[in-house]
GROMACS .gro file of C-alpha atoms in nm:
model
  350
    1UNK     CA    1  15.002   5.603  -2.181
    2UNK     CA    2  15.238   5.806  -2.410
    3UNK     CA    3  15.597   5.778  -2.374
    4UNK     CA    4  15.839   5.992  -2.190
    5UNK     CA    5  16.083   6.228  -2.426
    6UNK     CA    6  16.262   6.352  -2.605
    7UNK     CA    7  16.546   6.359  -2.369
    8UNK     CA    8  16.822   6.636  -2.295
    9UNK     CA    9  17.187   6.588  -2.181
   10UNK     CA   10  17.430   6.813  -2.048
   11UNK     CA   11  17.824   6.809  -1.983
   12UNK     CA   12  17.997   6.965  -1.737
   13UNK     CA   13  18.343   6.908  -1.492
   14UNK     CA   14  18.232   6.640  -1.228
   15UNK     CA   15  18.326   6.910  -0.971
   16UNK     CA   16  18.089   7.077  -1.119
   17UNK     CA   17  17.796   6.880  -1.157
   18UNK     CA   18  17.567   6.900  -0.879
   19UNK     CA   19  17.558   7.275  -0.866
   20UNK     CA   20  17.515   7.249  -1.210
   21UNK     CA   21  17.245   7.049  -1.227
   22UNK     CA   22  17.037   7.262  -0.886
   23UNK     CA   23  17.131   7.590  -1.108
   24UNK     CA   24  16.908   7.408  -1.421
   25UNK     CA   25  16.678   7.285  -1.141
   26UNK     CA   26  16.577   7.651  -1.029
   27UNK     CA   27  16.564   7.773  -1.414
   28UNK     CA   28  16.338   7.461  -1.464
   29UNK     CA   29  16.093   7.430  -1.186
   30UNK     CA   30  15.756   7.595  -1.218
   31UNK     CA   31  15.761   7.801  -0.807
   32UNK     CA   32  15.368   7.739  -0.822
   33UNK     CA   33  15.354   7.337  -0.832
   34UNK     CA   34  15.604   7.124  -0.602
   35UNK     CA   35  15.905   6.928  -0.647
   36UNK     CA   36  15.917   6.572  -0.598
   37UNK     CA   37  16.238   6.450  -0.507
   38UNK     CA   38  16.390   6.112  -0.406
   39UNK     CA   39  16.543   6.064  -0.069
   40UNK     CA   40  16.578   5.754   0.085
   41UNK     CA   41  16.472   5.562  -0.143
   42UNK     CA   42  16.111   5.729  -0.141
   43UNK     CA   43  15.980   6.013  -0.330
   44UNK     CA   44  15.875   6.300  -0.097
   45UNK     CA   45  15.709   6.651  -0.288
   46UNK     CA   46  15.777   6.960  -0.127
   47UNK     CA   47  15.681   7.325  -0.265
   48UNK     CA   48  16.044   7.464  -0.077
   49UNK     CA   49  16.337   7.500  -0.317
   50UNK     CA   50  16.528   7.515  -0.028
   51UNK     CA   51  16.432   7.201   0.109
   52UNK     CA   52  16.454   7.015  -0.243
   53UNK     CA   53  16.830   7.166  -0.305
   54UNK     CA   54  16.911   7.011   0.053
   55UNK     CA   55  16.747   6.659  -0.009
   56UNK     CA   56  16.950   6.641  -0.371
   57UNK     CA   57  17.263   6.756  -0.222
   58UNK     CA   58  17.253   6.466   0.078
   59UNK     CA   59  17.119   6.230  -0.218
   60UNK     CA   60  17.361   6.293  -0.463
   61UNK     CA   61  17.673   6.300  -0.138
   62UNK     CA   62  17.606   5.924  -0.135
   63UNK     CA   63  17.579   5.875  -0.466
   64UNK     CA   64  17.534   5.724  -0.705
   65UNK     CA   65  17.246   6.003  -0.850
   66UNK     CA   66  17.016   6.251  -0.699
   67UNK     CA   67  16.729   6.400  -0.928
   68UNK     CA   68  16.358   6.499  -0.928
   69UNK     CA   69  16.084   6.552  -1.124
   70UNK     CA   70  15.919   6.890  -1.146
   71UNK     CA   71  15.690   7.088  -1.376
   72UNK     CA   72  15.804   7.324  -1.634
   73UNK     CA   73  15.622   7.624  -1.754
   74UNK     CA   74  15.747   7.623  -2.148
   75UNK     CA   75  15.838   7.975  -2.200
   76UNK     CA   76  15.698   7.992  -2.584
   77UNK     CA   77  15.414   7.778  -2.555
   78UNK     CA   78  15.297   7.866  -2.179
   79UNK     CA   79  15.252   7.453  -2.163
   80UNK     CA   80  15.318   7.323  -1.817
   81UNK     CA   81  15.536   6.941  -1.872
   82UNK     CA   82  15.639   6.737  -1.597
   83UNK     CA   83  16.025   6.614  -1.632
   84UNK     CA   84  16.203   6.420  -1.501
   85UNK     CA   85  16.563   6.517  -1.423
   86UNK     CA   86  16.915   6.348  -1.335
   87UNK     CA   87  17.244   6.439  -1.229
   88UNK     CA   88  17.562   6.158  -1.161
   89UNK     CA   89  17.811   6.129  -0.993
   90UNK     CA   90  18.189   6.124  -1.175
   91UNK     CA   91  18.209   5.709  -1.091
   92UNK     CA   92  17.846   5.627  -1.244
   93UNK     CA   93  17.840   5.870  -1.568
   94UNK     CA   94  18.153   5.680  -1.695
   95UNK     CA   95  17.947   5.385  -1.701
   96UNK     CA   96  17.581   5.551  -1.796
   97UNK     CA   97  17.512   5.741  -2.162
   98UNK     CA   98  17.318   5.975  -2.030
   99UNK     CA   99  17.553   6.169  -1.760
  100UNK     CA  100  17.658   6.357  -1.597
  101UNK     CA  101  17.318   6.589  -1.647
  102UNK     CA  102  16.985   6.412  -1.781
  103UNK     CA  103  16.613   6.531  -1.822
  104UNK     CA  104  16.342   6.363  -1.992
  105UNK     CA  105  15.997   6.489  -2.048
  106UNK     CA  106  15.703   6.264  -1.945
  107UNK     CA  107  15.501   6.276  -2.219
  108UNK     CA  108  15.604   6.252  -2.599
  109UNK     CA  109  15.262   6.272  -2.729
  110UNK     CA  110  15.173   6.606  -2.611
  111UNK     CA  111  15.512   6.779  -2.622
  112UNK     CA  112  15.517   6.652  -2.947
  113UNK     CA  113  15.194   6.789  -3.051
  114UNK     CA  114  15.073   6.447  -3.203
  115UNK     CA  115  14.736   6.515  -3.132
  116UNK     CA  116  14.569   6.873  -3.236
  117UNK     CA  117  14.235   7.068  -3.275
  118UNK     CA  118  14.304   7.280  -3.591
  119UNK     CA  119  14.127   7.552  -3.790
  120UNK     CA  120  14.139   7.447  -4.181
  121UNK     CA  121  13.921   7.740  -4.283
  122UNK     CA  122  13.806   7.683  -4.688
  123UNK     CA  123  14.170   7.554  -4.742
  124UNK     CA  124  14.216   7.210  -4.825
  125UNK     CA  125  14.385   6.953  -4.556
  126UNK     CA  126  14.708   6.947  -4.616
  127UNK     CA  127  14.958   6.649  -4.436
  128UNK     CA  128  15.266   6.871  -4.501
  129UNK     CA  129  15.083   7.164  -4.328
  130UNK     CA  130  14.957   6.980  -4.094
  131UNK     CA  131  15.327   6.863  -4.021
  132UNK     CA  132  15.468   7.174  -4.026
  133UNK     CA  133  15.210   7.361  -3.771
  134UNK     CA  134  15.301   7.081  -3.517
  135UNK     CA  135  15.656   7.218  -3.551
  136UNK     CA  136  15.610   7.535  -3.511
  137UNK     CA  137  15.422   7.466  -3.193
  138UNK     CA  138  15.706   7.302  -3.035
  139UNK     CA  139  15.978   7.379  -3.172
  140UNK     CA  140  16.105   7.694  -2.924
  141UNK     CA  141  16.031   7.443  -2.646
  142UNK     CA  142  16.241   7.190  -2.742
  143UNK     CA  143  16.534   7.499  -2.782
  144UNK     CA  144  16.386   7.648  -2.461
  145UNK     CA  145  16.421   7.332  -2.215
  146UNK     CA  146  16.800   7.257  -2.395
  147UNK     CA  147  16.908   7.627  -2.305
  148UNK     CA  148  16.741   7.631  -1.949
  149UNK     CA  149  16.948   7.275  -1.886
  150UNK     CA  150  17.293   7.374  -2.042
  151UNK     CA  151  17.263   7.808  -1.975
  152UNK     CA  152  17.075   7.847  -1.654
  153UNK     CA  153  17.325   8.098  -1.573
  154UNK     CA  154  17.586   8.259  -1.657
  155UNK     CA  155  17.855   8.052  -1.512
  156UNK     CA  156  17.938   7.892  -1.825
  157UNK     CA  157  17.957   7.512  -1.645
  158UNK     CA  158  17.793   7.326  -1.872
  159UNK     CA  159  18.053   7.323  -2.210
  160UNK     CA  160  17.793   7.151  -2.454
  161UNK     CA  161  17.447   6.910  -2.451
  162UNK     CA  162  17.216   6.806  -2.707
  163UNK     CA  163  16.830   6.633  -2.698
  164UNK     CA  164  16.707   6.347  -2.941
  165UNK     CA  165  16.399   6.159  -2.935
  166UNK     CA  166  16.585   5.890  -2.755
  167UNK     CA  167  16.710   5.778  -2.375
  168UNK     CA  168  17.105   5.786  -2.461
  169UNK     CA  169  17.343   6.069  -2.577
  170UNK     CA  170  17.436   5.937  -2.938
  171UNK     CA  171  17.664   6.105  -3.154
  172UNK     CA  172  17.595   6.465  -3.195
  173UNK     CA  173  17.549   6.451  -3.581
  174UNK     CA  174  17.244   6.228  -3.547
  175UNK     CA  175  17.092   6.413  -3.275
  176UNK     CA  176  16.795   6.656  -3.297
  177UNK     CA  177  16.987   6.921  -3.125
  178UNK     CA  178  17.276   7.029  -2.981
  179UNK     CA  179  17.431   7.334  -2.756
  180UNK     CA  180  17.804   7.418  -2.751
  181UNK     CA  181  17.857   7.713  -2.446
  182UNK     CA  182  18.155   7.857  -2.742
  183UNK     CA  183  18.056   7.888  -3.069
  184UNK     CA  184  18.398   7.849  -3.161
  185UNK     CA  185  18.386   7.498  -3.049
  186UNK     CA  186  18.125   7.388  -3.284
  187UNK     CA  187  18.362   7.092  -3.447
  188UNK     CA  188  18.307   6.952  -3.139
  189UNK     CA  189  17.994   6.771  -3.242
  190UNK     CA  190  18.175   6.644  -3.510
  191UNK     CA  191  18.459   6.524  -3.338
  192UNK     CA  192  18.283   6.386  -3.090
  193UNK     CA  193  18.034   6.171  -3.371
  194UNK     CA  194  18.384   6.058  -3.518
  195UNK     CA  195  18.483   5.881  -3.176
  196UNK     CA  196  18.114   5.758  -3.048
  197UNK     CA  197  18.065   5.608  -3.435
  198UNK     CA  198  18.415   5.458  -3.463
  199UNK     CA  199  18.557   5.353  -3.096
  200UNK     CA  200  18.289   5.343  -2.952
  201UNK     CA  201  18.261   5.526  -2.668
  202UNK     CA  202  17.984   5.715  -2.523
  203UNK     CA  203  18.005   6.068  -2.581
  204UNK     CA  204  17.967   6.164  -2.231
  205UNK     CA  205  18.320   6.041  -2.169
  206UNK     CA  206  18.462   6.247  -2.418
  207UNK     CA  207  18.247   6.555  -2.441
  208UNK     CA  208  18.491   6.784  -2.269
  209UNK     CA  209  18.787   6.717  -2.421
  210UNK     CA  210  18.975   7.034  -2.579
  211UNK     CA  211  18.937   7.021  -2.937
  212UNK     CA  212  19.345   7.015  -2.946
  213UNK     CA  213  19.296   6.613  -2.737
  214UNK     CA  214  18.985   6.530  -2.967
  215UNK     CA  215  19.173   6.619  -3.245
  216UNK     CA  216  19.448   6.359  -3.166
  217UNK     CA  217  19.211   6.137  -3.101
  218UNK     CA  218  19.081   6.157  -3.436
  219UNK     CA  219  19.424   6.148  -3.631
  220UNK     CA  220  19.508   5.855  -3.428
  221UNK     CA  221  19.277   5.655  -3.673
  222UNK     CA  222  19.353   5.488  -3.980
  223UNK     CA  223  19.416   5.729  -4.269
  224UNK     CA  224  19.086   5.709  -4.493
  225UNK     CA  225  18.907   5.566  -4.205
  226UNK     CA  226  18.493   5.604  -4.263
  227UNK     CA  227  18.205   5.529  -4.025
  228UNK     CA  228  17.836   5.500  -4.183
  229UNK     CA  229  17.564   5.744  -4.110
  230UNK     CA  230  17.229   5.784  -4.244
  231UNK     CA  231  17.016   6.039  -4.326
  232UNK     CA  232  17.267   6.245  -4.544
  233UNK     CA  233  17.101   6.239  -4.841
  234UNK     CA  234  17.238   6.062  -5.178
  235UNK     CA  235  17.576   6.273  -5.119
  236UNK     CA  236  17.677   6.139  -4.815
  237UNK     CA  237  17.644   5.803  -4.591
  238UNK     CA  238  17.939   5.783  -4.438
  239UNK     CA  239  18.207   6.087  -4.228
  240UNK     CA  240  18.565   6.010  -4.272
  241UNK     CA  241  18.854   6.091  -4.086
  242UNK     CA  242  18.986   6.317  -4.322
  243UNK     CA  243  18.678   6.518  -4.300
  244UNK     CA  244  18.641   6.548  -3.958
  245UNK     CA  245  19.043   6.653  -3.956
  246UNK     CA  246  18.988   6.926  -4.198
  247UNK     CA  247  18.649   7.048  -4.017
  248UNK     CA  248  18.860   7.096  -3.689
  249UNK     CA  249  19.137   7.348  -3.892
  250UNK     CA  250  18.893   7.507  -4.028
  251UNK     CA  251  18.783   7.861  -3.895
  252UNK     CA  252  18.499   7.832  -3.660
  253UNK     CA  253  18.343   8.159  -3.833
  254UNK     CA  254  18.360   7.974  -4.163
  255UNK     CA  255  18.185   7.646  -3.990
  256UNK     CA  256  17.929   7.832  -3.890
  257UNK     CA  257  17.829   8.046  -4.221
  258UNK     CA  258  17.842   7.725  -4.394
  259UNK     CA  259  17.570   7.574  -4.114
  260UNK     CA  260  17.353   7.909  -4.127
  261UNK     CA  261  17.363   7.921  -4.495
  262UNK     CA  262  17.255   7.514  -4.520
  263UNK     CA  263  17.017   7.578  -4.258
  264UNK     CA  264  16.751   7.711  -4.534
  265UNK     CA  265  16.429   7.511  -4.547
  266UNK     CA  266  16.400   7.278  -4.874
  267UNK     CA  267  16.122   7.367  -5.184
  268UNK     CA  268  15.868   7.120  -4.984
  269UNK     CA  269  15.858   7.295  -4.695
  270UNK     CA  270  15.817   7.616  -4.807
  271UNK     CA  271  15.555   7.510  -5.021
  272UNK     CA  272  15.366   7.384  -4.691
  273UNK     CA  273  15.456   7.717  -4.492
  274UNK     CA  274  15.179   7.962  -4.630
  275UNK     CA  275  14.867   7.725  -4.536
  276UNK     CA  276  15.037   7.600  -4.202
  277UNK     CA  277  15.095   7.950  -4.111
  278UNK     CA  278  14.660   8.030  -4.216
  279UNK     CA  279  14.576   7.744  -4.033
  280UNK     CA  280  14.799   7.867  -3.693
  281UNK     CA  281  14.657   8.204  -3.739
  282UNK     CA  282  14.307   8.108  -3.734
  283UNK     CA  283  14.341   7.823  -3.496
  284UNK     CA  284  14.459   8.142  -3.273
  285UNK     CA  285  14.198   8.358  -3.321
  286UNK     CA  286  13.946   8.100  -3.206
  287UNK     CA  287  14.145   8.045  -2.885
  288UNK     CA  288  14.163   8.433  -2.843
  289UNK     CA  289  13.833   8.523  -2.944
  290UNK     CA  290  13.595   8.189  -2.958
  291UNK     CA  291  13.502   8.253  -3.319
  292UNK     CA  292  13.616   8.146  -3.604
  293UNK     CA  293  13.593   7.817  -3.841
  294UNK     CA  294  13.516   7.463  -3.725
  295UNK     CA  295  13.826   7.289  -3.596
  296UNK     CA  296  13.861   6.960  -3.675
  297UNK     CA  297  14.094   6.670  -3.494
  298UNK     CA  298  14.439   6.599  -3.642
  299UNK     CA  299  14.640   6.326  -3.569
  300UNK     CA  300  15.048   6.463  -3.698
  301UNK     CA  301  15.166   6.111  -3.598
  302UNK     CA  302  15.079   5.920  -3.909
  303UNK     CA  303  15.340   5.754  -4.085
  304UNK     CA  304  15.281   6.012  -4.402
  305UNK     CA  305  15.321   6.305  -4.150
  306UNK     CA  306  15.651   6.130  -3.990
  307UNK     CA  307  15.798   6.092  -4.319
  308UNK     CA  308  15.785   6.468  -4.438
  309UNK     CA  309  15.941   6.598  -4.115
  310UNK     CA  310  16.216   6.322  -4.162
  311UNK     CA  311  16.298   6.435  -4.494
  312UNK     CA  312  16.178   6.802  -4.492
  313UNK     CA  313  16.191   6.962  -4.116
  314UNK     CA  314  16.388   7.268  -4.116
  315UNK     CA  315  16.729   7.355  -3.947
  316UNK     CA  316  16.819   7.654  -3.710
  317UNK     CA  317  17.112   7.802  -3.638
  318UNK     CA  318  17.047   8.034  -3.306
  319UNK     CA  319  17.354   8.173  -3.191
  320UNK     CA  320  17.329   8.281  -2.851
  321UNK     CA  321  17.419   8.613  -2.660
  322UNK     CA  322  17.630   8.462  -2.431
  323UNK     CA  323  17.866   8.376  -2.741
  324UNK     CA  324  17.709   8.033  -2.793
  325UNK     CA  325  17.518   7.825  -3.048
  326UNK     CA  326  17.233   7.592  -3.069
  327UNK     CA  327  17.196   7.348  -3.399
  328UNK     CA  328  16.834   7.224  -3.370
  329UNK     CA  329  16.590   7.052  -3.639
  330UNK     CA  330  16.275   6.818  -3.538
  331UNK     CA  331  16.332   6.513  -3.295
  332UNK     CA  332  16.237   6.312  -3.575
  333UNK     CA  333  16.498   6.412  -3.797
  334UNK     CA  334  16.881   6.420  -3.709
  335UNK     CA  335  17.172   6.709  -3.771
  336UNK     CA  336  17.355   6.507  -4.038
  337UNK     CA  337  17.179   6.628  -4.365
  338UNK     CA  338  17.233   7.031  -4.214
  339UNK     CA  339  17.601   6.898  -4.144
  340UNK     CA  340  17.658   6.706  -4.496
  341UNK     CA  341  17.521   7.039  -4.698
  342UNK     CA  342  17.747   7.313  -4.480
  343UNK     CA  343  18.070   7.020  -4.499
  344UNK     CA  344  17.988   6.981  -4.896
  345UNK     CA  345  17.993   7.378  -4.942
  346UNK     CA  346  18.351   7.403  -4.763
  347UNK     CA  347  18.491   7.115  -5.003
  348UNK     CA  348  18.519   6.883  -4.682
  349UNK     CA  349  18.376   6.611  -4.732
  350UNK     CA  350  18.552   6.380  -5.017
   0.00000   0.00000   0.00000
């Protein structure tokens, strides 16, 4: 049986939460399939919205969490995936690392795309190909379910979120993805990194701080203060205080250039782009038409295909109509390297 993921977290105001949380719930749920939800300690499915939004509102009244697990029609890849989905009361997300807002898919496998039926045509197999057409396949989910969670609405309650391939809400830097409702907030995530990877505190506690409190927060540590992180190539292991200090004066518009601009993919990924994109197009036509070249079973779980989305899967940058942005690479990479390369071209980081 595969294992549930990645996950998603949101943040909102604990006033807030539970009408948050029913707001994602109605952008989520596929109307055609029911809704289980747990009351009473039992899970009872219903196909009423109505009657699920009353069952998590007496649920979640006497606390500690209310939540259900529905199925999601993936907007880009038409997949249906059954999640499972969370919300907390203000007492038990101070003690939890996934609150206030939590959703988990149930199964990594497929929405990771580990297991595919591909076209190769007269091409030769390729592992970075093969890598790279199992991103492409999921990658607007992954950005689709994190914007349906935080921006169901417009109502602008939840202030940021992020996914990883994991069950607790790390520091933003070494996440897959992350959503910040303001644009102009985007130091956020690394403000936020700063205080999970040096006091030690969950990021849920802190995530909606003003950037003026996290900001004090941050100068109230040792000057020259460092905390480790991996994955930022030989340039930088480590974010410092200083950095993180000059990140937050500088202008968000600059912050983000810098991000867009280090967001371009690396030499070995483009080399792998022309035959993954052959091999989606005529994987395609045989779903389309039935003809075509003999597909073949691909595994993109292999240690050879893990280690070239590590090291090579792409960044995006999507900012968002509603004056937003999303930072998003492959669950089994992290935001650090896209951070390190945007920090570096500023002359932040020491």
């Amino acid at each position: 049986m595969s294992e549930s993921g990645p996950s998603f977290f949101a943040w909102c105001d604990a006033a807030e939460t539970l009408d948050a949380f029913l707001a994602a719930l109605s952008a989520l749920v596929d109307p055609r399939l029911p809704i289980c939800v747990r009351k009473d300690g039992t899970l009872t499915d219903t196909t009423s919205m109505h009657e699920a939004v009353e069952m998590i509102r007496t649920e979640f009244a006497e606390g500690p969490a209310a939540g259900a697990s529905v199925d999601v029609m993936l907007t880009g890849s038409k997949r249906i995936f059954g999640c499972s989905c969370h919300c907390y009361t203000e007492e038990a997300a101070r003690d939890i690392s996934a609150g206030p807002i939590h959703m988990t898919t149930s199964d990594q496998e497929r929405f990771l795309c580990f297991h595919l039926e591909l076209a190769w045509g007269r091409g030769p197999r390729s592992i970075e190909a093969e890598a790279a057409v199992a991103w492409h396949l999921f990658r607007d989910d992954l950005e689709d379910l994190l914007l349906r969670l935080c921006e169901p609405d417009a109502s602008g309650r939840i202030r940021t979120g992020a996914c990883a391939n994991a069950g607790d809400w790390i520091a933003p830097v070494r996440m897959c993805a992350t959503y910040n409702a303001d644009a102009r907030d985007i130091a956020r995530d690394l403000a936020l990194s700063w205080l999970q990877r040096h006091d030690k505190e969950m990021v849920s506690r802190n995530a909606g701080l003003s950037l003026a409190a996290l900001r004090a927060r941050v100068e109230a540590a040792p000057a020259g203060a460092r905390v480790p992180l991996k994955g930022g190539s030989e340039r930088a292991h480590a974010l410092s205080r200083e950095t993180v200090l000059k990140a937050l004066a500088t202008p968000p518009a600059a912050l983000l250039e810098a991000l867009e601009a280090a967001a371009v993919p690396d030499e070995a990924w483009r080399a792998a782009e022309p035959r993954a994109r052959e091999i989606l197009e005529l994987t395609s036509q045989i779903e389309e038409t039935g003809e075509g070249p003999p597909t073949w079973q691909v595994h993109t779980a292999t240690r050879a295909h893990v280690r070239f989305l590590r090291k090579h899967a792409p960044f995006h940058v999507r900012r968002l109509p509603s004056g937003g942005v999303i930072l998003a690479t492959h669950p089994f990479r992290s935001l650090w390297p896209l951070w390190v390369d945007a920090l570096f071209s500023l002359g932040l980081m020491p």
